[in-house]
Amino acid sequence: MARLKKVLVVGGGTAGWLVACYLAKAVNAVDPRSVQVHLVESPDIGLLGVGEATFPSIRGTLAAIGLDERRFLVGATATYKQGILYRHWVRPSGSPGADHFFHPFNAPSQRPGGPDLLPYWLLGAAPPGMLFADAVSMQSTVVDHFRAPKRRKDGDYQGPMNHAFHFDAACFARVLAEHGQEVLGVVRHVATVERAERDERGGIARVVTKEEGELTADLYVDCTGLRGLLLGNVMQSPFRSRADVLFADRAVAMQVPYDTPDAPIPSYTISTAQEAGWIWDIGLQRRRGVGYVYSSRHTTDDNAEAVFRRYLGKAGEGGKAMHIRFETGYRPEHWRQNCVAVGLAGGFVEPLESTGIALIELASYLLTHLLPGDTDDMAGAARHFNEMMAARYDRIIDFIKMHYCLSQRRDSAFWVDNRDIAGIPSTLQDKLTKWKHRPPHRLDFVTDLEMFMPCSWQYILYGMEFRTDLAPMRSAYPHMDAARDEFAMIQRAAGRALGDLPDHRMLVEQLCSEYAASSRGRASAAHR
C-alpha cells in the first residue's frame, strides 16, 4: 500500500489555482502530515482577463475555501451576475416580435401549496404578452433597474437573489494564488515546465522544469489549458470533437472602457446574436470585457472583427483585438493513471452559459471527493471521475445547442445550419419531442449529472418561443384564478424588491471601500 502524499498542479490561472485551493482546503494541506499540494506555473505565460462569467455554484466554492467576499471583489475587480440577457436570438434585429429574453438565476416562484406556474403560463393565465421568466420571477425587474442581488448587511456569498459573479480572470488567479499560499498551505513553484517523463507503468514519473529541475508527485493535475501538455501530449488521451454540433470555433475579444466612470453596471451577461455567432458583453468595475464568438466555417476572421468593432462603436476605437482559436469537445478520459485534467486541458465548450469555470469547480469537487488515500486505488477513482465528467459535458452541449436550433433566424447560413436535424444530438431531439405536449419536468433529468436545473431549460425553451400545446390537457389545470393571483403577487413582490435592494455599482464600490479601510486598519495595527 502506497499512501498518496503529494499532488502537483501543473499550470496556474483560474483552473490551476482554483483546484489547488479547493483541494488544499479539503485535505488540510497546512498540516505537514496531510496530503501536500504544490503548484508550478511559468513566469512567462501572461493571462489576459477579458471578462469572465460564472455560475451560481461559484459562491459555494469561494465560501468553501474561506475567501472573504470583499477581498474577492477588490482583488478580482468583480461584480455581481444575476443571469443572462439574450438579444436577437429568436429573430434578427428589426424583425417584428420580442427582441430579447432573460435567463434569471432565481428559480420560478411558487408559494407552498400553490400551483406550478409553468402550465398556467402556457395556458394564458399570466398577463398578456409577458415572457415566462418575467412572469414567474422578480429577477428580471431587479436587473432592469440595475439593482444588486444582495444588501450590505447580507453575509458573505448570501443574498435574497440567486447570483454569481463577473470578474477579470487574471486578477482572480492572483487573488487565489495569494489566498492559497497564505492561508491554505499551497506550495508554489515559479518555473517553466519543459517536458514530462513517464514511468515504467506508463504514468507520469516527473515533470522537468527549466528553473527547478525535476518535480515529482503521486498525482499530477494538468491545468495547462488548451495545450493539454500532460494529459494530451504525454498521456495521449484522445479528444472527442463536438464541432458537428456546436459550430463556433473562434473568438475575438477586447477590454473597453465605460462611457463614464459612474456608468450603471448591468448585473447580467449580455449575449447578442450576430450573423455567425454571438457577442458577450460583461461589466466589471472599471471596464467592460467584450468578445465575439463565431464560426470560421460561416465567416472570416476579418469579417468577424469588423462585426465586433461595429458593435463596440467608439468604445473600441484604437483598441487591439485579441483573436482566440478553440474547438468544442472534451477528452472522455479526463483522468489517466496518475494524471487528471482540470479546465481547458480536459475540454472546452463555448462560454454561452458560463460553463467553463463551473466545469473547473465540478472537476475540483470530484477530484477532492474521489481522491484515493492509496495510490493503488487510482484506477477506480479515474473511472468514476471520467464517467461523471463525460456525462456532464454531453448534457451541457445539448443545452447550448438548444439555444441555436430553436432560433427562428434565417438571415445567414450559420443560423440555417443550426436548424439542420443532422447537427442536433438525438438526446436533445428526444427531449424536444416530449416537450411539444408537456413542459420539462425534473424527472427528465439526472440531477447529479446536470449543470442546468429544469428551470434553466424552461427559461431558454420558452424564451426562444418554443410551443408546448397543453390545450388537450386544459382540464387537468383547474386553478386558473389561483395562478393569476400568484402572477400578480410576483409582480408586487418585484416592486418591493426595488425598494430593498441597492444600486449594483453603489454596493460593489461600498463593499470594496470597506475592505480597503479594514486593510489599512490591519496594516496600521501591525506597525504599532
mmCIF file of N, CA and C in Angstrom, residues 169-215:
data_model
loop_
_atom_site.group_PDB
_atom_site.id
_atom_site.type_symbol
_atom_site.label_atom_id
_atom_site.label_comp_id
_atom_site.label_asym_id
_atom_site.label_seq_id
_atom_site.Cartn_x
_atom_site.Cartn_y
_atom_site.Cartn_z
ATOM 1 N N ALA A 169 -10.193 37.354 -15.089
ATOM 2 C CA ALA A 169 -9.596 36.057 -14.770
ATOM 3 C C ALA A 169 -8.156 36.187 -14.287
ATOM 4 N N ALA A 170 -7.396 37.100 -14.877
ATOM 5 C CA ALA A 170 -6.008 37.264 -14.453
ATOM 6 C C ALA A 170 -5.945 37.760 -13.002
ATOM 7 N N CYS A 171 -6.799 38.707 -12.660
ATOM 8 C CA CYS A 171 -6.846 39.215 -11.283
ATOM 9 C C CYS A 171 -7.354 38.149 -10.321
ATOM 10 N N PHE A 172 -8.339 37.387 -10.746
ATOM 11 C CA PHE A 172 -8.884 36.319 -9.910
ATOM 12 C C PHE A 172 -7.801 35.290 -9.588
ATOM 13 N N ALA A 173 -7.008 34.916 -10.579
ATOM 14 C CA ALA A 173 -5.937 33.945 -10.340
ATOM 15 C C ALA A 173 -4.947 34.462 -9.311
ATOM 16 N N ARG A 174 -4.649 35.770 -9.362
ATOM 17 C CA ARG A 174 -3.715 36.332 -8.387
ATOM 18 C C ARG A 174 -4.283 36.292 -6.975
ATOM 19 N N VAL A 175 -5.590 36.582 -6.836
ATOM 20 C CA VAL A 175 -6.226 36.515 -5.520
ATOM 21 C C VAL A 175 -6.175 35.088 -4.976
ATOM 22 N N LEU A 176 -6.494 34.119 -5.821
ATOM 23 C CA LEU A 176 -6.451 32.719 -5.393
ATOM 24 C C LEU A 176 -5.026 32.304 -5.024
ATOM 25 N N ALA A 177 -4.043 32.780 -5.794
ATOM 26 C CA ALA A 177 -2.653 32.429 -5.504
ATOM 27 C C ALA A 177 -2.237 32.953 -4.126
ATOM 28 N N GLU A 178 -2.612 34.192 -3.842
ATOM 29 C CA GLU A 178 -2.287 34.752 -2.521
ATOM 30 C C GLU A 178 -2.982 33.969 -1.417
ATOM 31 N N HIS A 179 -4.260 33.713 -1.586
ATOM 32 C CA HIS A 179 -5.033 33.004 -0.568
ATOM 33 C C HIS A 179 -4.514 31.579 -0.396
ATOM 34 N N GLY A 180 -4.215 30.925 -1.496
ATOM 35 C CA GLY A 180 -3.742 29.548 -1.431
ATOM 36 C C GLY A 180 -2.447 29.417 -0.669
ATOM 37 N N GLN A 181 -1.538 30.349 -0.909
ATOM 38 C CA GLN A 181 -0.240 30.281 -0.234
ATOM 39 C C GLN A 181 -0.300 30.786 1.206
ATOM 40 N N GLU A 182 -1.022 31.879 1.430
ATOM 41 C CA GLU A 182 -1.043 32.495 2.762
ATOM 42 C C GLU A 182 -1.875 31.716 3.765
ATOM 43 N N VAL A 183 -2.961 31.096 3.287
ATOM 44 C CA VAL A 183 -3.946 30.521 4.210
ATOM 45 C C VAL A 183 -4.059 29.002 4.100
ATOM 46 N N LEU A 184 -3.950 28.459 2.905
ATOM 47 C CA LEU A 184 -4.326 27.060 2.679
ATOM 48 C C LEU A 184 -3.149 26.105 2.571
ATOM 49 N N GLY A 185 -1.931 26.612 2.524
ATOM 50 C CA GLY A 185 -0.774 25.724 2.513
ATOM 51 C C GLY A 185 -0.323 25.257 1.147
ATOM 52 N N VAL A 186 -0.771 25.902 0.065
ATOM 53 C CA VAL A 186 -0.312 25.531 -1.275
ATOM 54 C C VAL A 186 1.132 26.015 -1.450
ATOM 55 N N VAL A 187 1.991 25.133 -1.957
ATOM 56 C CA VAL A 187 3.390 25.481 -2.230
ATOM 57 C C VAL A 187 3.528 25.823 -3.711
ATOM 58 N N ARG A 188 3.990 27.021 -3.998
ATOM 59 C CA ARG A 188 4.085 27.498 -5.383
ATOM 60 C C ARG A 188 5.514 27.399 -5.894
ATOM 61 N N HIS A 189 5.660 26.897 -7.118
ATOM 62 C CA HIS A 189 6.941 26.867 -7.823
ATOM 63 C C HIS A 189 6.804 27.739 -9.068
ATOM 64 N N VAL A 190 7.658 28.739 -9.192
ATOM 65 C CA VAL A 190 7.651 29.575 -10.392
ATOM 66 C C VAL A 190 8.714 29.016 -11.326
ATOM 67 N N ALA A 191 8.269 28.258 -12.301
ATOM 68 C CA ALA A 191 9.200 27.576 -13.188
ATOM 69 C C ALA A 191 8.486 27.177 -14.477
ATOM 70 N N THR A 192 9.247 27.066 -15.537
ATOM 71 C CA THR A 192 8.707 26.681 -16.838
ATOM 72 C C THR A 192 8.872 25.182 -17.036
ATOM 73 N N VAL A 193 7.765 24.493 -17.248
ATOM 74 C CA VAL A 193 7.819 23.049 -17.487
ATOM 75 C C VAL A 193 8.290 22.812 -18.916
ATOM 76 N N GLU A 194 9.412 22.089 -19.056
ATOM 77 C CA GLU A 194 9.964 21.803 -20.378
ATOM 78 C C GLU A 194 9.444 20.491 -20.943
ATOM 79 N N ARG A 195 9.231 19.509 -20.072
ATOM 80 C CA ARG A 195 8.735 18.217 -20.534
ATOM 81 C C ARG A 195 8.270 17.410 -19.330
ATOM 82 N N ALA A 196 7.554 16.341 -19.616
ATOM 83 C CA ALA A 196 7.173 15.366 -18.588
ATOM 84 C C ALA A 196 7.665 14.001 -19.034
ATOM 85 N N GLU A 197 8.085 13.195 -18.087
ATOM 86 C CA GLU A 197 8.600 11.862 -18.385
ATOM 87 C C GLU A 197 7.707 10.809 -17.752
ATOM 88 N N ARG A 198 7.561 9.689 -18.435
ATOM 89 C CA ARG A 198 6.680 8.627 -17.969
ATOM 90 C C ARG A 198 7.470 7.556 -17.228
ATOM 91 N N ASP A 199 6.788 6.838 -16.328
ATOM 92 C CA ASP A 199 7.425 5.742 -15.604
ATOM 93 C C ASP A 199 7.214 4.429 -16.348
ATOM 94 N N GLU A 200 7.702 3.331 -15.752
ATOM 95 C CA GLU A 200 7.647 2.039 -16.436
ATOM 96 C C GLU A 200 6.232 1.515 -16.628
ATOM 97 N N ARG A 201 5.262 2.044 -15.852
ATOM 98 C CA ARG A 201 3.863 1.616 -15.982
ATOM 99 C C ARG A 201 3.056 2.526 -16.901
ATOM 100 N N GLY A 202 3.682 3.571 -17.414
ATOM 101 C CA GLY A 202 3.014 4.467 -18.348
ATOM 102 C C GLY A 202 2.466 5.728 -17.735
ATOM 103 N N GLY A 203 2.566 5.874 -16.417
ATOM 104 C CA GLY A 203 2.104 7.090 -15.755
ATOM 105 C C GLY A 203 3.161 8.178 -15.820
ATOM 106 N N ILE A 204 2.844 9.327 -15.224
ATOM 107 C CA ILE A 204 3.808 10.421 -15.159
ATOM 108 C C ILE A 204 4.801 10.122 -14.036
ATOM 109 N N ALA A 205 6.091 10.137 -14.372
ATOM 110 C CA ALA A 205 7.127 9.927 -13.361
ATOM 111 C C ALA A 205 7.586 11.250 -12.759
ATOM 112 N N ARG A 206 7.673 12.267 -13.622
ATOM 113 C CA ARG A 206 8.175 13.568 -13.163
ATOM 114 C C ARG A 206 7.901 14.609 -14.237
ATOM 115 N N VAL A 207 7.886 15.873 -13.817
ATOM 116 C CA VAL A 207 7.943 16.960 -14.782
ATOM 117 C C VAL A 207 9.294 17.637 -14.606
ATOM 118 N N VAL A 208 9.873 18.054 -15.720
ATOM 119 C CA VAL A 208 11.198 18.664 -15.700
ATOM 120 C C VAL A 208 11.045 20.145 -16.041
ATOM 121 N N THR A 209 11.527 20.985 -15.144
ATOM 122 C CA THR A 209 11.405 22.427 -15.326
ATOM 123 C C THR A 209 12.755 23.059 -15.630
ATOM 124 N N LYS A 210 12.694 24.207 -16.255
ATOM 125 C CA LYS A 210 13.913 24.932 -16.611
ATOM 126 C C LYS A 210 14.627 25.473 -15.384
ATOM 127 N N GLU A 211 13.850 25.998 -14.430
ATOM 128 C CA GLU A 211 14.457 26.688 -13.287
ATOM 129 C C GLU A 211 14.709 25.782 -12.084
ATOM 130 N N GLU A 212 13.855 24.784 -11.857
ATOM 131 C CA GLU A 212 13.958 23.980 -10.631
ATOM 132 C C GLU A 212 14.261 22.506 -10.888
ATOM 133 N N GLY A 213 14.505 22.150 -12.129
ATOM 134 C CA GLY A 213 14.805 20.754 -12.415
ATOM 135 C C GLY A 213 13.569 19.873 -12.298
ATOM 136 N N GLU A 214 13.722 18.698 -11.694
ATOM 137 C CA GLU A 214 12.634 17.729 -11.618
ATOM 138 C C GLU A 214 11.680 18.023 -10.459
ATOM 139 N N LEU A 215 10.386 17.905 -10.740
ATOM 140 C CA LEU A 215 9.357 17.964 -9.701
ATOM 141 C C LEU A 215 8.556 16.677 -9.792
#
